[in-house]
């Protein structure tokens, strides 16, 4: 389903749309307060953007340096060209140790690779341990937001789900109560898991380690108990030096939720004693994006989700309406590079208002990239035929002043004589919920000729 | 050809011209009252700041803050409230009944309340996450302003582990309602000594 | 100073009063204004739909119409932004470069070029200012709420010079109205919801008039107001600055 159709369904429940919009606007407001408490905020964004640009321009060397240092730290490093290879590597690590249960912390990359169904098919139980992720896992849905995976669900929905799956009291919807039930349920899983998998927020070339940020402490609880730690990362997570974390950790949580930093910012530089640690470095289309001059900067993304929280379209259409692992503005510039045809409606799911670009902590020119994807989509014939033809006609008309004036006059005249009920028929999408302006008797040009041009 | 070389080759082919690495200023704030700022931050992040004059009073203030805790561990040598010697534990799963962990941290960052603890001080990584409650102890002279200064001063354990802890474990995944105690610590008190 | 008036196509056709207000305002401020008669459209609708190449004819015609003027001024942030940012798709002759650099949004021209200190207008009403995105984030006619720094708004500054005006504060000071060109039709559901929310913010704070620098946003918001028969009127900022009455 394309974005407009899914969004139209979402908007059928107007009260719920408003609830969703307000929940996310609240997060955006917290971000504003938090960002504004730092006078050097704009400078930090500039520095962060430049560090990412630099890292991408030297990425091969940094990856090699990272691998070398990680090995010195006792970490096994794997390379995967795509999601399939990534999943196979994860499985081979788990199979070697006869792992039955894997606890996972949040990783958009494993969502992108569809790791969970792959492992489940192989008989491995996968438990997502981030509360939001556990909620969507139990309800068999994908996350609708990269930081708040269950933001689309009301507490009553979650109460019902937990009643069915975790045996909480029927009708209970108090967040404190539900979170406590999840804590008890997940703790049992932490204690019985024989492997853990985490995502990676940052990988440091200089030191050969990775940083994982969580508020719940779920990544660490998993890693610190289970004898195997697998960390999956996209190649773009590399930063040159540990000192650069000072910049990114100041920006990340403030942009994401308005917190000054996440509760836990964990620096993994090797397995705990008696355990093993693996890092899987994944491409899955990223090197291709690196080669696109206009879209390379999308690889700056640190997955804070601020562009989703600020996007007036995302807030009023929900993450699932995008149909891609990463929803919202950033997803709409990443997805066309993966499958132009399938995601051709996403770059148009924007008014190009530019709020995403202004909020982005690493200064990705998101709305400019949306505009550029639109040009490519039209060129590659992925636009609806009627729209394409309309633009051709408009282009021709606007190149010919006489034709433009005649058409304008005819249009105004027609609107004047047509009854409003007819104008706003089902063929007029504009008029479904909006009136057209009453047609004036003359154009500005006509007025100007009468009132300013001396005959 | 291995996936490794294929990926590295693709990067070589597709990467842009080398762009310069920026300098990072320290962004120090000499006028700010760091302790007052930290105090405010701690309340935002769901923690509590308590200033104490020396280490001698620590046991009594910890006991006052956390009365009736049965299983207490610590990385402080001969800490009198200790009931579980975490050094003697081999399997971290055996820490699962820990009620309170009292940990000496290396330093704290005023702008975000983050306390740096490295693996050697944690004894077990799990100590910081499996516990029901957490008390962190940092010397007043080990208070820095921001994260840039923090990274200047910290030494990463390599191989090893280290973590910035900023308040208790928390979640807002249900309707943005803040719940303290998602998986690990249900409360966190930071004792600033000196 | 030779100044040309640029009137966007839909303003020409549907909102001649906005064109008239712009022209009269500039004349009042002592500017000699010319209206090149063969102007049509800047080409933005095609470009934002992904059909940049279909807008090339319009862009070339724009340059041809306006190349001989010192300044080109239009009552729109959106179309002016298109001229400045997206005329990079046609061959960059000296004329094209000049036209791109010298095309101004009306308020920007009043503030930055004419350095207007005084506005001869009275408007004793509660007014909400809708900051259109292309003017705000594209042309930086003001500080967007996402950016950390000194707050400013060229439009607000001008309105504050109008006698008797009361500018209301909104809950969301610069959220998009949901027009977005063809977005208004292709993403009808979201577009309308955004517009309704934007109108509601103004109604909630007691605005009698909703104003802004882009008639396209105002056409969309006005269409919603009219359909729902709400107690609110839309007016282009040029009309208020030119001394219009309610």
Short mmCIF file of N, CA and C in Angstrom, two decimals, chain A residues 146-244:
data_model
loop_
_atom_site.label_atom_id
_atom_site.label_comp_id
_atom_site.label_asym_id
_atom_site.label_seq_id
_atom_site.Cartn_x
_atom_site.Cartn_y
_atom_site.Cartn_z
N UNK A 146 11.69 4.56 15.41
CA UNK A 146 12.98 3.91 15.67
C UNK A 146 13.44 4.07 17.11
N UNK A 147 12.92 5.06 17.83
CA UNK A 147 13.30 5.24 19.23
C UNK A 147 12.17 4.78 20.17
N UNK A 148 10.95 5.02 19.75
CA UNK A 148 9.77 4.63 20.56
C UNK A 148 8.93 3.66 19.72
N UNK A 149 9.32 2.39 19.72
CA UNK A 149 8.74 1.44 18.75
C UNK A 149 7.23 1.26 18.87
N UNK A 150 6.69 1.51 20.08
CA UNK A 150 5.26 1.26 20.29
C UNK A 150 4.50 2.57 20.51
N UNK A 151 5.00 3.64 19.96
CA UNK A 151 4.38 4.96 20.18
C UNK A 151 2.98 5.03 19.59
N UNK A 152 2.67 4.12 18.66
CA UNK A 152 1.35 4.14 18.03
C UNK A 152 0.29 3.45 18.90
N UNK A 153 0.74 2.79 19.97
CA UNK A 153 -0.21 2.02 20.78
C UNK A 153 -0.63 2.78 22.03
N UNK A 154 -1.91 2.70 22.33
CA UNK A 154 -2.39 3.32 23.57
C UNK A 154 -2.18 2.35 24.72
N UNK A 155 -2.15 2.89 25.92
CA UNK A 155 -1.88 2.04 27.07
C UNK A 155 -2.95 0.96 27.23
N UNK A 156 -4.16 1.26 26.80
CA UNK A 156 -5.23 0.26 26.86
C UNK A 156 -4.94 -0.90 25.91
N UNK A 157 -4.39 -0.58 24.73
CA UNK A 157 -4.01 -1.64 23.77
C UNK A 157 -2.96 -2.54 24.41
N UNK A 158 -2.00 -1.89 25.08
CA UNK A 158 -0.89 -2.65 25.67
C UNK A 158 -1.39 -3.47 26.86
N UNK A 159 -2.33 -2.89 27.62
CA UNK A 159 -2.94 -3.62 28.74
C UNK A 159 -3.61 -4.89 28.25
N UNK A 160 -4.34 -4.78 27.16
CA UNK A 160 -5.03 -5.94 26.60
C UNK A 160 -4.02 -6.99 26.12
N UNK A 161 -2.99 -6.49 25.43
CA UNK A 161 -1.94 -7.39 24.91
C UNK A 161 -1.25 -8.14 26.04
N UNK A 162 -0.90 -7.41 27.10
CA UNK A 162 -0.20 -8.03 28.23
C UNK A 162 -1.13 -8.99 28.98
N UNK A 163 -2.40 -8.65 28.99
CA UNK A 163 -3.37 -9.55 29.62
C UNK A 163 -3.36 -10.90 28.89
N UNK A 164 -3.36 -10.80 27.56
CA UNK A 164 -3.37 -12.04 26.75
C UNK A 164 -2.05 -12.78 26.81
N UNK A 165 -0.95 -12.05 26.76
CA UNK A 165 0.36 -12.71 26.60
C UNK A 165 1.10 -12.92 27.92
N UNK A 166 0.93 -12.00 28.84
CA UNK A 166 1.71 -12.09 30.08
C UNK A 166 0.84 -12.32 31.31
N UNK A 167 -0.46 -12.41 31.10
CA UNK A 167 -1.35 -12.72 32.21
C UNK A 167 -1.56 -11.58 33.20
N UNK A 168 -1.44 -10.34 32.75
CA UNK A 168 -1.74 -9.23 33.66
C UNK A 168 -3.26 -9.15 33.82
N UNK A 169 -3.68 -8.38 34.82
CA UNK A 169 -5.11 -8.27 35.10
C UNK A 169 -5.86 -7.69 33.90
N UNK A 170 -7.05 -8.22 33.66
CA UNK A 170 -7.87 -7.71 32.57
C UNK A 170 -8.24 -6.26 32.85
N UNK A 171 -8.13 -5.43 31.82
CA UNK A 171 -8.52 -4.03 31.97
C UNK A 171 -7.46 -3.13 32.58
N UNK A 172 -6.37 -3.73 33.06
CA UNK A 172 -5.32 -2.90 33.67
C UNK A 172 -4.54 -2.16 32.59
N UNK A 173 -4.36 -0.86 32.77
CA UNK A 173 -3.63 -0.11 31.75
C UNK A 173 -2.67 0.92 32.35
N UNK A 174 -2.41 0.81 33.64
CA UNK A 174 -1.48 1.74 34.27
C UNK A 174 -0.06 1.44 33.79
N UNK A 175 0.62 2.43 33.19
CA UNK A 175 1.97 2.18 32.65
C UNK A 175 2.94 1.60 33.68
N UNK A 176 2.86 2.10 34.89
CA UNK A 176 3.74 1.60 35.95
C UNK A 176 3.53 0.09 36.16
N UNK A 177 2.26 -0.28 36.25
CA UNK A 177 1.90 -1.68 36.46
C UNK A 177 2.34 -2.54 35.28
N UNK A 178 2.08 -2.06 34.08
CA UNK A 178 2.42 -2.84 32.88
C UNK A 178 3.93 -2.98 32.72
N UNK A 179 4.65 -1.88 33.01
CA UNK A 179 6.10 -1.94 32.88
C UNK A 179 6.69 -2.91 33.92
N UNK A 180 6.09 -2.94 35.08
CA UNK A 180 6.57 -3.86 36.12
C UNK A 180 6.33 -5.31 35.69
N UNK A 181 5.19 -5.56 35.07
CA UNK A 181 4.91 -6.92 34.59
C UNK A 181 5.93 -7.32 33.53
N UNK A 182 6.26 -6.36 32.66
CA UNK A 182 7.25 -6.65 31.61
C UNK A 182 8.61 -6.90 32.24
N UNK A 183 8.93 -6.14 33.29
CA UNK A 183 10.21 -6.30 33.98
C UNK A 183 10.35 -7.73 34.51
N UNK A 184 9.32 -8.19 35.16
CA UNK A 184 9.38 -9.55 35.74
C UNK A 184 9.51 -10.60 34.63
N UNK A 185 8.70 -10.43 33.61
CA UNK A 185 8.70 -11.36 32.48
C UNK A 185 10.06 -11.37 31.78
N UNK A 186 10.62 -10.18 31.55
CA UNK A 186 11.87 -10.12 30.81
C UNK A 186 13.05 -10.56 31.67
N UNK A 187 12.98 -10.30 32.97
CA UNK A 187 14.09 -10.70 33.83
C UNK A 187 14.29 -12.21 33.76
N UNK A 188 13.20 -12.94 33.76
CA UNK A 188 13.31 -14.40 33.64
C UNK A 188 14.02 -14.78 32.35
N UNK A 189 13.73 -14.03 31.30
CA UNK A 189 14.38 -14.31 30.01
C UNK A 189 15.86 -13.92 30.02
N UNK A 190 16.17 -12.81 30.67
CA UNK A 190 17.59 -12.42 30.79
C UNK A 190 18.38 -13.52 31.52
N UNK A 191 17.77 -14.05 32.57
CA UNK A 191 18.48 -15.02 33.40
C UNK A 191 18.64 -16.37 32.72
N UNK A 192 17.81 -16.63 31.72
CA UNK A 192 17.86 -17.95 31.08
C UNK A 192 18.39 -17.91 29.65
N UNK A 193 18.74 -16.72 29.15
CA UNK A 193 19.23 -16.62 27.77
C UNK A 193 20.64 -17.14 27.67
N UNK A 194 20.97 -17.74 26.53
CA UNK A 194 22.36 -18.17 26.39
C UNK A 194 23.14 -17.36 25.35
N UNK A 195 22.54 -16.31 24.86
CA UNK A 195 23.29 -15.36 24.03
C UNK A 195 22.55 -14.03 24.01
N UNK A 196 23.29 -12.94 23.72
CA UNK A 196 22.64 -11.64 23.62
C UNK A 196 23.11 -10.94 22.35
N UNK A 197 22.23 -10.17 21.79
CA UNK A 197 22.58 -9.39 20.60
C UNK A 197 22.20 -7.94 20.85
N UNK A 198 23.10 -7.04 20.48
CA UNK A 198 22.80 -5.61 20.60
C UNK A 198 23.03 -4.92 19.26
N UNK A 199 22.45 -3.76 19.12
CA UNK A 199 22.80 -2.90 18.01
C UNK A 199 24.06 -2.13 18.39
N UNK A 200 24.40 -1.16 17.58
CA UNK A 200 25.58 -0.33 17.84
C UNK A 200 25.21 1.11 17.52
N UNK A 201 25.45 2.03 18.46
CA UNK A 201 25.23 3.44 18.16
C UNK A 201 26.45 4.07 17.51
N UNK A 202 27.63 3.71 18.05
CA UNK A 202 28.87 4.25 17.49
C UNK A 202 29.95 3.18 17.58
N UNK A 203 30.79 3.12 16.55
CA UNK A 203 31.94 2.23 16.58
C UNK A 203 33.18 3.11 16.43
N UNK A 204 34.18 2.87 17.27
CA UNK A 204 35.34 3.76 17.32
C UNK A 204 36.55 3.09 16.67
N UNK A 205 37.01 3.68 15.59
CA UNK A 205 38.13 3.10 14.85
C UNK A 205 39.38 3.01 15.71
N UNK A 206 39.68 4.10 16.39
CA UNK A 206 40.90 4.23 17.18
C UNK A 206 41.04 3.18 18.29
N UNK A 207 39.88 2.78 18.85
CA UNK A 207 39.95 1.90 20.02
C UNK A 207 39.38 0.50 19.76
N UNK A 208 38.72 0.30 18.62
CA UNK A 208 38.17 -1.02 18.31
C UNK A 208 37.06 -1.46 19.23
N UNK A 209 36.22 -0.51 19.62
CA UNK A 209 35.09 -0.85 20.48
C UNK A 209 33.82 -0.21 19.97
N UNK A 210 32.70 -0.60 20.59
CA UNK A 210 31.42 -0.03 20.18
C UNK A 210 30.68 0.55 21.39
N UNK A 211 29.83 1.54 21.11
CA UNK A 211 29.06 2.18 22.16
C UNK A 211 27.57 1.91 21.90
N UNK A 212 26.88 1.52 22.96
CA UNK A 212 25.45 1.25 22.88
C UNK A 212 24.74 2.11 23.92
N UNK A 213 23.70 2.81 23.50
CA UNK A 213 22.99 3.72 24.40
C UNK A 213 21.57 3.21 24.66
N UNK A 214 21.23 3.02 25.92
CA UNK A 214 19.85 2.66 26.27
C UNK A 214 19.44 3.38 27.54
N UNK A 215 18.16 3.48 27.74
CA UNK A 215 17.62 4.02 28.98
C UNK A 215 17.24 2.92 29.95
N UNK A 216 16.86 1.78 29.38
CA UNK A 216 16.35 0.71 30.23
C UNK A 216 17.47 -0.11 30.85
N UNK A 217 18.63 -0.13 30.19
CA UNK A 217 19.73 -0.99 30.65
C UNK A 217 19.58 -2.40 30.13
N UNK A 218 18.69 -2.57 29.17
CA UNK A 218 18.42 -3.93 28.67
C UNK A 218 19.58 -4.50 27.88
N UNK A 219 20.28 -3.67 27.11
CA UNK A 219 21.42 -4.18 26.34
C UNK A 219 22.45 -4.74 27.31
N UNK A 220 22.75 -3.98 28.34
CA UNK A 220 23.79 -4.38 29.29
C UNK A 220 23.39 -5.57 30.13
N UNK A 221 22.14 -5.61 30.53
CA UNK A 221 21.71 -6.75 31.34
C UNK A 221 21.85 -8.03 30.53
N UNK A 222 21.49 -7.96 29.26
CA UNK A 222 21.65 -9.12 28.38
C UNK A 222 23.10 -9.51 28.23
N UNK A 223 23.93 -8.54 27.90
CA UNK A 223 25.34 -8.82 27.62
C UNK A 223 26.08 -9.28 28.88
N UNK A 224 25.72 -8.69 30.02
CA UNK A 224 26.50 -8.99 31.22
C UNK A 224 26.14 -10.34 31.84
N UNK A 225 25.06 -10.95 31.37
CA UNK A 225 24.70 -12.27 31.89
C UNK A 225 25.05 -13.39 30.90
N UNK A 226 24.69 -13.22 29.65
CA UNK A 226 24.86 -14.31 28.67
C UNK A 226 26.33 -14.45 28.26
N UNK A 227 26.75 -15.66 27.92
CA UNK A 227 28.17 -15.89 27.58
C UNK A 227 28.56 -15.45 26.15
N UNK A 228 27.59 -15.06 25.35
CA UNK A 228 27.91 -14.60 23.99
C UNK A 228 27.30 -13.23 23.76
N UNK A 229 28.09 -12.31 23.23
CA UNK A 229 27.59 -10.99 22.84
C UNK A 229 27.85 -10.80 21.34
N UNK A 230 26.76 -10.61 20.60
CA UNK A 230 26.89 -10.27 19.18
C UNK A 230 26.43 -8.82 19.03
N UNK A 231 27.26 -8.01 18.38
CA UNK A 231 26.88 -6.62 18.11
C UNK A 231 26.80 -6.44 16.59
N UNK A 232 25.64 -6.04 16.10
CA UNK A 232 25.46 -5.85 14.65
C UNK A 232 25.51 -4.36 14.32
N UNK A 233 26.31 -4.02 13.33
CA UNK A 233 26.43 -2.59 12.97
C UNK A 233 26.51 -2.39 11.47
N UNK A 234 25.90 -1.30 11.01
CA UNK A 234 26.09 -0.86 9.64
C UNK A 234 27.45 -0.19 9.52
N UNK A 235 28.02 -0.20 8.32
CA UNK A 235 29.37 0.36 8.14
C UNK A 235 29.43 1.84 8.50
N UNK A 236 28.28 2.53 8.44
CA UNK A 236 28.30 3.98 8.65
C UNK A 236 28.37 4.38 10.12
N UNK A 237 28.42 3.40 11.02
CA UNK A 237 28.47 3.72 12.45
C UNK A 237 29.87 4.15 12.91
N UNK A 238 30.84 4.05 12.01
CA UNK A 238 32.23 4.34 12.40
C UNK A 238 32.46 5.82 12.68
N UNK A 239 33.14 6.09 13.78
CA UNK A 239 33.70 7.42 14.01
C UNK A 239 35.18 7.22 14.32
N UNK A 240 36.00 8.24 13.99
CA UNK A 240 37.44 8.01 14.12
C UNK A 240 37.92 7.80 15.56
N UNK A 241 37.53 8.70 16.47
CA UNK A 241 38.14 8.69 17.81
C UNK A 241 37.11 8.70 18.94
N UNK A 242 37.53 8.21 20.09
CA UNK A 242 36.66 8.22 21.27
C UNK A 242 36.25 9.65 21.64
N UNK A 243 37.15 10.60 21.44
CA UNK A 243 36.84 12.00 21.80
C UNK A 243 35.62 12.52 21.03
N UNK A 244 35.37 11.94 19.85
CA UNK A 244 34.22 12.38 19.07
C UNK A 244 32.89 12.01 19.72
#
